[in-house]
PDB file of C-alpha atoms in Angstrom:
ATOM      1  CA  MET C   1      -7.071 -15.421  -6.310  1.00  0.00           C
ATOM      2  CA  LYS C   2      -5.122 -12.640  -7.986  1.00  0.00           C
ATOM      3  CA  ARG C   3      -2.472 -11.304  -5.636  1.00  0.00           C
ATOM      4  CA  TRP C   4      -1.937  -7.550  -5.494  1.00  0.00           C
ATOM      5  CA  LEU C   5       1.174  -5.644  -6.392  1.00  0.00           C
ATOM      6  CA  TYR C   6       0.814  -2.571  -4.190  1.00  0.00           C
ATOM      7  CA  LEU C   7       3.281   0.262  -4.718  1.00  0.00           C
ATOM      8  CA  ILE C   8       3.959   2.747  -1.912  1.00  0.00           C
ATOM      9  CA  ALA C   9       5.307   5.900  -3.534  1.00  0.00           C
ATOM     10  CA  ASP C  10       6.482   9.386  -2.782  1.00  0.00           C
ATOM     11  CA  PHE C  11       7.735  11.951  -5.228  1.00  0.00           C
ATOM     12  CA  SER C  12      11.296  11.933  -3.860  1.00  0.00           C
ATOM     13  CA  TYR C  13      11.868   9.050  -6.324  1.00  0.00           C
ATOM     14  CA  GLY C  14      10.783  11.272  -9.201  1.00  0.00           C
ATOM     15  CA  GLU C  15       7.661  11.423 -11.305  1.00  0.00           C
ATOM     16  CA  GLU C  16       9.277   9.472 -14.140  1.00  0.00           C
ATOM     17  CA  LYS C  17      10.044   6.410 -11.988  1.00  0.00           C
ATOM     18  CA  ILE C  18       6.516   6.410 -10.582  1.00  0.00           C
ATOM     19  CA  GLU C  19       5.021   6.585 -14.069  1.00  0.00           C
ATOM     20  CA  THR C  20       7.319   3.789 -15.277  1.00  0.00           C
ATOM     21  CA  ALA C  21       6.053   1.547 -12.462  1.00  0.00           C
ATOM     22  CA  LEU C  22       2.428   2.385 -13.268  1.00  0.00           C
ATOM     23  CA  LYS C  23       2.997   1.659 -16.946  1.00  0.00           C
ATOM     24  CA  ALA C  24       4.681  -1.670 -16.123  1.00  0.00           C
ATOM     25  CA  GLY C  25       1.595  -2.723 -14.183  1.00  0.00           C
ATOM     26  CA  VAL C  26       0.900  -2.268 -10.476  1.00  0.00           C
ATOM     27  CA  ASP C  27      -2.583  -2.915  -9.081  1.00  0.00           C
ATOM     28  CA  TYR C  28      -2.579  -0.218  -6.397  1.00  0.00           C
ATOM     29  CA  ILE C  29      -0.444   2.801  -5.664  1.00  0.00           C
ATOM     30  CA  GLN C  30      -0.409   4.527  -2.297  1.00  0.00           C
ATOM     31  CA  LEU C  31       0.881   8.081  -2.031  1.00  0.00           C
ATOM     32  CA  ARG C  32       2.832   8.404   1.209  1.00  0.00           C
ATOM     33  CA  GLU C  33       4.398  11.808   1.771  1.00  0.00           C
ATOM     34  CA  LYS C  34       6.035  13.006   4.972  1.00  0.00           C
ATOM     35  CA  ASN C  35       7.163  16.478   6.052  1.00  0.00           C
ATOM     36  CA  ILE C  36       5.486  18.445   3.282  1.00  0.00           C
ATOM     37  CA  SER C  37       2.692  21.019   3.467  1.00  0.00           C
ATOM     38  CA  SER C  38      -0.940  20.018   2.996  1.00  0.00           C
ATOM     39  CA  ALA C  39      -1.050  22.164  -0.143  1.00  0.00           C
ATOM     40  CA  GLU C  40       1.911  20.308  -1.649  1.00  0.00           C
ATOM     41  CA  TYR C  41       0.493  16.921  -0.604  1.00  0.00           C
ATOM     42  CA  LEU C  42      -2.763  17.758  -2.376  1.00  0.00           C
ATOM     43  CA  LYS C  43      -0.917  18.933  -5.488  1.00  0.00           C
ATOM     44  CA  ARG C  44       0.982  15.626  -5.679  1.00  0.00           C
ATOM     45  CA  ALA C  45      -2.187  13.635  -4.994  1.00  0.00           C
ATOM     46  CA  ARG C  46      -4.003  15.365  -7.872  1.00  0.00           C
ATOM     47  CA  LEU C  47      -1.073  14.668 -10.190  1.00  0.00           C
ATOM     48  CA  LEU C  48      -1.032  11.010  -9.168  1.00  0.00           C
ATOM     49  CA  ARG C  49      -4.815  10.806  -9.668  1.00  0.00           C
ATOM     50  CA  GLU C  50      -4.290  11.907 -13.285  1.00  0.00           C
ATOM     51  CA  MET C  51      -1.493   9.350 -13.754  1.00  0.00           C
ATOM     52  CA  THR C  52      -3.485   6.485 -12.241  1.00  0.00           C
ATOM     53  CA  ASP C  53      -6.522   7.293 -14.402  1.00  0.00           C
ATOM     54  CA  LYS C  54      -4.275   6.934 -17.449  1.00  0.00           C
ATOM     55  CA  TYR C  55      -3.078   3.464 -16.395  1.00  0.00           C
ATOM     56  CA  HIS C  56      -6.319   2.272 -14.704  1.00  0.00           C
ATOM     57  CA  THR C  57      -4.570   1.825 -11.343  1.00  0.00           C
ATOM     58  CA  LYS C  58      -6.320   2.115  -7.968  1.00  0.00           C
ATOM     59  CA  PHE C  59      -5.090   5.170  -6.081  1.00  0.00           C
ATOM     60  CA  ILE C  60      -4.845   5.245  -2.276  1.00  0.00           C
ATOM     61  CA  VAL C  61      -3.707   8.147  -0.063  1.00  0.00           C
ATOM     62  CA  ASN C  62      -1.781   7.365   3.097  1.00  0.00           C
ATOM     63  CA  ASP C  63      -2.980   8.836   6.433  1.00  0.00           C
ATOM     64  CA  ARG C  64      -4.801  11.866   5.046  1.00  0.00           C
ATOM     65  CA  LEU C  65      -8.549  11.367   4.701  1.00  0.00           C
ATOM     66  CA  ASP C  66      -8.996  15.007   3.627  1.00  0.00           C
ATOM     67  CA  ILE C  67      -6.425  14.713   0.819  1.00  0.00           C
ATOM     68  CA  ALA C  68      -7.972  11.419  -0.315  1.00  0.00           C
ATOM     69  CA  MET C  69     -11.409  13.037  -0.568  1.00  0.00           C
ATOM     70  CA  ILE C  70     -10.356  16.259  -2.296  1.00  0.00           C
ATOM     71  CA  SER C  71      -8.117  14.465  -4.826  1.00  0.00           C
ATOM     72  CA  GLU C  72     -10.896  11.926  -5.530  1.00  0.00           C
ATOM     73  CA  ALA C  73      -8.635   9.004  -4.658  1.00  0.00           C
ATOM     74  CA  ASP C  74     -10.060   5.472  -4.634  1.00  0.00           C
ATOM     75  CA  GLY C  75      -9.417   5.229  -0.935  1.00  0.00           C
ATOM     76  CA  VAL C  76      -7.296   5.930   2.119  1.00  0.00           C
ATOM     77  CA  HIS C  77      -4.853   3.875   4.187  1.00  0.00           C
ATOM     78  CA  LEU C  78      -4.950   4.535   7.926  1.00  0.00           C
ATOM     79  CA  GLY C  79      -2.306   3.820  10.549  1.00  0.00           C
ATOM     80  CA  GLN C  80      -2.927   3.230  14.234  1.00  0.00           C
ATOM     81  CA  SER C  81      -2.476   6.936  15.061  1.00  0.00           C
ATOM     82  CA  ASP C  82      -4.770   8.173  12.283  1.00  0.00           C
ATOM     83  CA  ILE C  83      -8.547   8.721  12.228  1.00  0.00           C
ATOM     84  CA  PRO C  84     -10.279   5.471  13.311  1.00  0.00           C
ATOM     85  CA  VAL C  85     -11.537   3.245  10.498  1.00  0.00           C
ATOM     86  CA  ALA C  86     -15.147   3.475  11.748  1.00  0.00           C
ATOM     87  CA  ASP C  87     -15.124   7.283  11.497  1.00  0.00           C
ATOM     88  CA  ALA C  88     -13.461   7.232   8.081  1.00  0.00           C
ATOM     89  CA  ARG C  89     -16.105   4.772   6.864  1.00  0.00           C
ATOM     90  CA  LYS C  90     -18.900   7.098   8.039  1.00  0.00           C
ATOM     91  CA  ILE C  91     -17.382   9.936   6.034  1.00  0.00           C
ATOM     92  CA  LEU C  92     -16.379   7.981   2.909  1.00  0.00           C
ATOM     93  CA  GLY C  93     -19.382   5.678   2.647  1.00  0.00           C
ATOM     94  CA  ARG C  94     -19.154   2.210   1.102  1.00  0.00           C
ATOM     95  CA  ASP C  95     -17.849   3.241  -2.328  1.00  0.00           C
ATOM     96  CA  LYS C  96     -14.288   4.057  -1.268  1.00  0.00           C
ATOM     97  CA  MET C  97     -11.602   1.665  -0.056  1.00  0.00           C
ATOM     98  CA  ILE C  98     -10.157   1.832   3.421  1.00  0.00           C
ATOM     99  CA  GLY C  99      -6.935   0.059   4.296  1.00  0.00           C
ATOM    100  CA  ALA C 100      -5.607  -0.236   7.829  1.00  0.00           C
ATOM    101  CA  THR C 101      -2.237  -1.046   9.323  1.00  0.00           C
ATOM    102  CA  ALA C 102      -2.463  -4.028  11.680  1.00  0.00           C
ATOM    103  CA  LYS C 103       0.549  -5.332  13.575  1.00  0.00           C
ATOM    104  CA  THR C 104      -1.430  -7.492  16.032  1.00  0.00           C
ATOM    105  CA  VAL C 105      -4.458  -9.796  15.932  1.00  0.00           C
ATOM    106  CA  GLU C 106      -6.416  -7.312  18.074  1.00  0.00           C
ATOM    107  CA  GLN C 107      -5.741  -4.443  15.652  1.00  0.00           C
ATOM    108  CA  ALA C 108      -6.694  -6.631  12.681  1.00  0.00           C
ATOM    109  CA  VAL C 109      -9.996  -7.792  14.197  1.00  0.00           C
ATOM    110  CA  LYS C 110     -10.913  -4.221  15.211  1.00  0.00           C
ATOM    111  CA  ALA C 111     -10.120  -2.829  11.744  1.00  0.00           C
ATOM    112  CA  GLU C 112     -12.221  -5.484  10.006  1.00  0.00           C
ATOM    113  CA  LYS C 113     -15.119  -4.947  12.427  1.00  0.00           C
ATOM    114  CA  GLU C 114     -14.989  -1.170  11.802  1.00  0.00           C
ATOM    115  CA  GLY C 115     -15.192  -1.608   8.032  1.00  0.00           C
ATOM    116  CA  ALA C 116     -11.651  -1.869   6.638  1.00  0.00           C
ATOM    117  CA  ASP C 117     -11.437  -3.440   3.169  1.00  0.00           C
ATOM    118  CA  TYR C 118      -7.877  -4.698   3.537  1.00  0.00           C
ATOM    119  CA  LEU C 119      -4.959  -4.738   5.982  1.00  0.00           C
ATOM    120  CA  GLY C 120      -1.250  -4.027   5.685  1.00  0.00           C
ATOM    121  CA  SER C 121       0.986  -5.941   8.105  1.00  0.00           C
ATOM    122  CA  GLY C 122       4.716  -5.795   8.743  1.00  0.00           C
ATOM    123  CA  ALA C 123       7.490  -4.891   8.894  1.00  0.00           C
ATOM    124  CA  TRP C 124       8.713  -8.069   7.262  1.00  0.00           C
ATOM    125  CA  PHE C 125      12.273  -6.924   6.720  1.00  0.00           C
ATOM    126  CA  PHE C 126      14.413  -3.867   7.479  1.00  0.00           C
ATOM    127  CA  THR C 127      13.119  -0.913   5.497  1.00  0.00           C
ATOM    128  CA  SER C 128      14.955   2.322   4.767  1.00  0.00           C
ATOM    129  CA  THR C 129      11.647   4.189   4.354  1.00  0.00           C
ATOM    130  CA  LYS C 130      10.516   3.410   7.930  1.00  0.00           C
ATOM    131  CA  LYS C 131      13.583   2.959  10.095  1.00  0.00           C
ATOM    132  CA  ASP C 132      11.553   2.697  13.328  1.00  0.00           C
ATOM    133  CA  ALA C 133       9.350  -0.128  11.988  1.00  0.00           C
ATOM    134  CA  VAL C 134       9.064  -3.086  14.366  1.00  0.00           C
ATOM    135  CA  PRO C 135       9.614  -6.484  12.678  1.00  0.00           C
ATOM    136  CA  ILE C 136       6.685  -8.917  12.501  1.00  0.00           C
ATOM    137  CA  THR C 137       7.162 -12.650  13.078  1.00  0.00           C
ATOM    138  CA  GLU C 138       5.791 -15.280  10.712  1.00  0.00           C
ATOM    139  CA  GLU C 139       3.738 -16.633  13.603  1.00  0.00           C
ATOM    140  CA  THR C 140       2.084 -13.263  14.286  1.00  0.00           C
ATOM    141  CA  TYR C 141       1.445 -12.750  10.585  1.00  0.00           C
ATOM    142  CA  ARG C 142      -0.254 -16.145  10.239  1.00  0.00           C
ATOM    143  CA  ASP C 143      -2.313 -15.442  13.371  1.00  0.00           C
ATOM    144  CA  ILE C 144      -3.505 -12.153  11.820  1.00  0.00           C
ATOM    145  CA  LEU C 145      -4.440 -13.913   8.574  1.00  0.00           C
ATOM    146  CA  ASN C 146      -6.390 -16.554  10.478  1.00  0.00           C
ATOM    147  CA  ALA C 147      -8.251 -13.982  12.597  1.00  0.00           C
ATOM    148  CA  VAL C 148      -9.868 -12.034   9.732  1.00  0.00           C
ATOM    149  CA  THR C 149     -11.381 -12.596   6.304  1.00  0.00           C
ATOM    150  CA  ILE C 150     -10.273  -9.419   4.489  1.00  0.00           C
ATOM    151  CA  PRO C 151      -7.127  -9.352   2.283  1.00  0.00           C
ATOM    152  CA  ASN C 152      -3.743  -8.640   3.831  1.00  0.00           C
ATOM    153  CA  VAL C 153      -0.756  -7.181   2.002  1.00  0.00           C
ATOM    154  CA  ALA C 154       2.666  -7.781   3.508  1.00  0.00           C
ATOM    155  CA  VAL C 155       4.786  -4.652   3.925  1.00  0.00           C
ATOM    156  CA  GLY C 156       8.275  -3.629   5.001  1.00  0.00           C
ATOM    157  CA  GLY C 157      11.530  -4.006   3.085  1.00  0.00           C
ATOM    158  CA  ILE C 158      10.026  -6.388   0.529  1.00  0.00           C
ATOM    159  CA  THR C 159      11.820  -7.003  -2.777  1.00  0.00           C
ATOM    160  CA  ALA C 160      11.700  -9.494  -5.660  1.00  0.00           C
ATOM    161  CA  GLU C 161      14.402 -11.432  -3.784  1.00  0.00           C
ATOM    162  CA  ASN C 162      12.604 -11.914  -0.443  1.00  0.00           C
ATOM    163  CA  GLY C 163       8.912 -11.577  -1.336  1.00  0.00           C
ATOM    164  CA  ARG C 164       8.189 -15.303  -1.540  1.00  0.00           C
ATOM    165  CA  LYS C 165       8.322 -15.671   2.238  1.00  0.00           C
ATOM    166  CA  PRO C 166       5.172 -13.639   3.069  1.00  0.00           C
ATOM    167  CA  LEU C 167       3.377 -15.127   0.048  1.00  0.00           C
ATOM    168  CA  GLU C 168       4.072 -18.634   1.386  1.00  0.00           C
ATOM    169  CA  CYS C 169       2.441 -17.543   4.665  1.00  0.00           C
ATOM    170  CA  GLY C 170      -0.694 -16.549   2.725  1.00  0.00           C
ATOM    171  CA  ALA C 171      -0.293 -12.825   1.982  1.00  0.00           C
ATOM    172  CA  SER C 172      -2.851 -11.445  -0.482  1.00  0.00           C
ATOM    173  CA  GLY C 173      -0.176  -9.262  -2.014  1.00  0.00           C
ATOM    174  CA  LEU C 174       3.025  -7.327  -1.502  1.00  0.00           C
ATOM    175  CA  ALA C 175       3.318  -3.638  -0.626  1.00  0.00           C
ATOM    176  CA  ILE C 176       6.649  -2.332  -1.887  1.00  0.00           C
ATOM    177  CA  SER C 177       8.357   1.046  -2.036  1.00  0.00           C
ATOM    178  CA  ALA C 178      12.157   1.167  -2.484  1.00  0.00           C
ATOM    179  CA  GLY C 179      12.122  -2.450  -3.719  1.00  0.00           C
ATOM    180  CA  ILE C 180      10.619  -1.056  -6.936  1.00  0.00           C
ATOM    181  CA  LEU C 181      11.359   2.668  -7.091  1.00  0.00           C
ATOM    182  CA  ALA C 182      15.017   2.477  -6.042  1.00  0.00           C
ATOM    183  CA  ALA C 183      15.753  -0.157  -8.707  1.00  0.00           C
ATOM    184  CA  GLU C 184      17.884   0.794 -11.687  1.00  0.00           C
ATOM    185  CA  ASP C 185      15.315  -0.754 -14.041  1.00  0.00           C
ATOM    186  CA  VAL C 186      11.906  -0.123 -12.486  1.00  0.00           C
ATOM    187  CA  ALA C 187       9.917  -1.863 -15.238  1.00  0.00           C
ATOM    188  CA  ALA C 188      12.059  -5.015 -15.017  1.00  0.00           C
ATOM    189  CA  GLU C 189      11.563  -5.108 -11.238  1.00  0.00           C
ATOM    190  CA  VAL C 190       7.778  -4.815 -11.639  1.00  0.00           C
ATOM    191  CA  ARG C 191       7.801  -7.670 -14.181  1.00  0.00           C
ATOM    192  CA  LYS C 192       9.843  -9.862 -11.821  1.00  0.00           C
ATOM    193  CA  LEU C 193       7.396  -9.229  -8.987  1.00  0.00           C
ATOM    194  CA  ARG C 194       4.349  -9.806 -11.209  1.00  0.00           C
ATOM    195  CA  ASP C 195       5.776 -13.170 -12.273  1.00  0.00           C
ATOM    196  CA  MET C 196       6.369 -14.130  -8.648  1.00  0.00           C
ATOM    197  CA  LEU C 197       2.825 -13.127  -7.642  1.00  0.00           C
ATOM    198  CA  GLU C 198       1.329 -15.140 -10.503  1.00  0.00           C
ATOM    199  CA  GLN C 199       3.331 -18.229  -9.538  1.00  0.00           C
ATOM    200  CA  ALA C 200       2.412 -17.977  -5.838  1.00  0.00           C
TER     201      ALA C 200
END
């Protein structure tokens, strides 16, 4: 099974760093923008759609089903306070991907039942991008993996240095933000992570 390298990006890191990561080879990129207008979010989503087409990368929009649809993204990732997965599936149909955040077994089972294609579970480690994120235990993570059949990407403070831990638990991939985009050499960081995923 090929494990995913899933980049969570926002434009505060700069367009150049995002493009460098895409060029170096990530499987998925999720656009996650906070505290900007809908018009600006859509503008950035359309730009990222162009970039991902160039590098043949799957493009996911965080939270915003409307932005995902208008920008012709490959899918949407929904948190617990967003539109329910079942409703998003009705609107998007079967051709688009839907990811869901699941921090408990109950949330994971519900998301799979409602039509989610994959789950994101964490936070594995402290993360500067989500300071209020509640840590997940290895036991809870394994319980989530055992409760569903869809892929699960580990998320939260993951880097090339600590990413082996969730992979050893059975993660289908790693979702990373600052661990790639805050690096001095983004391409080198992507290569390191790709090597680790291939060895897992």
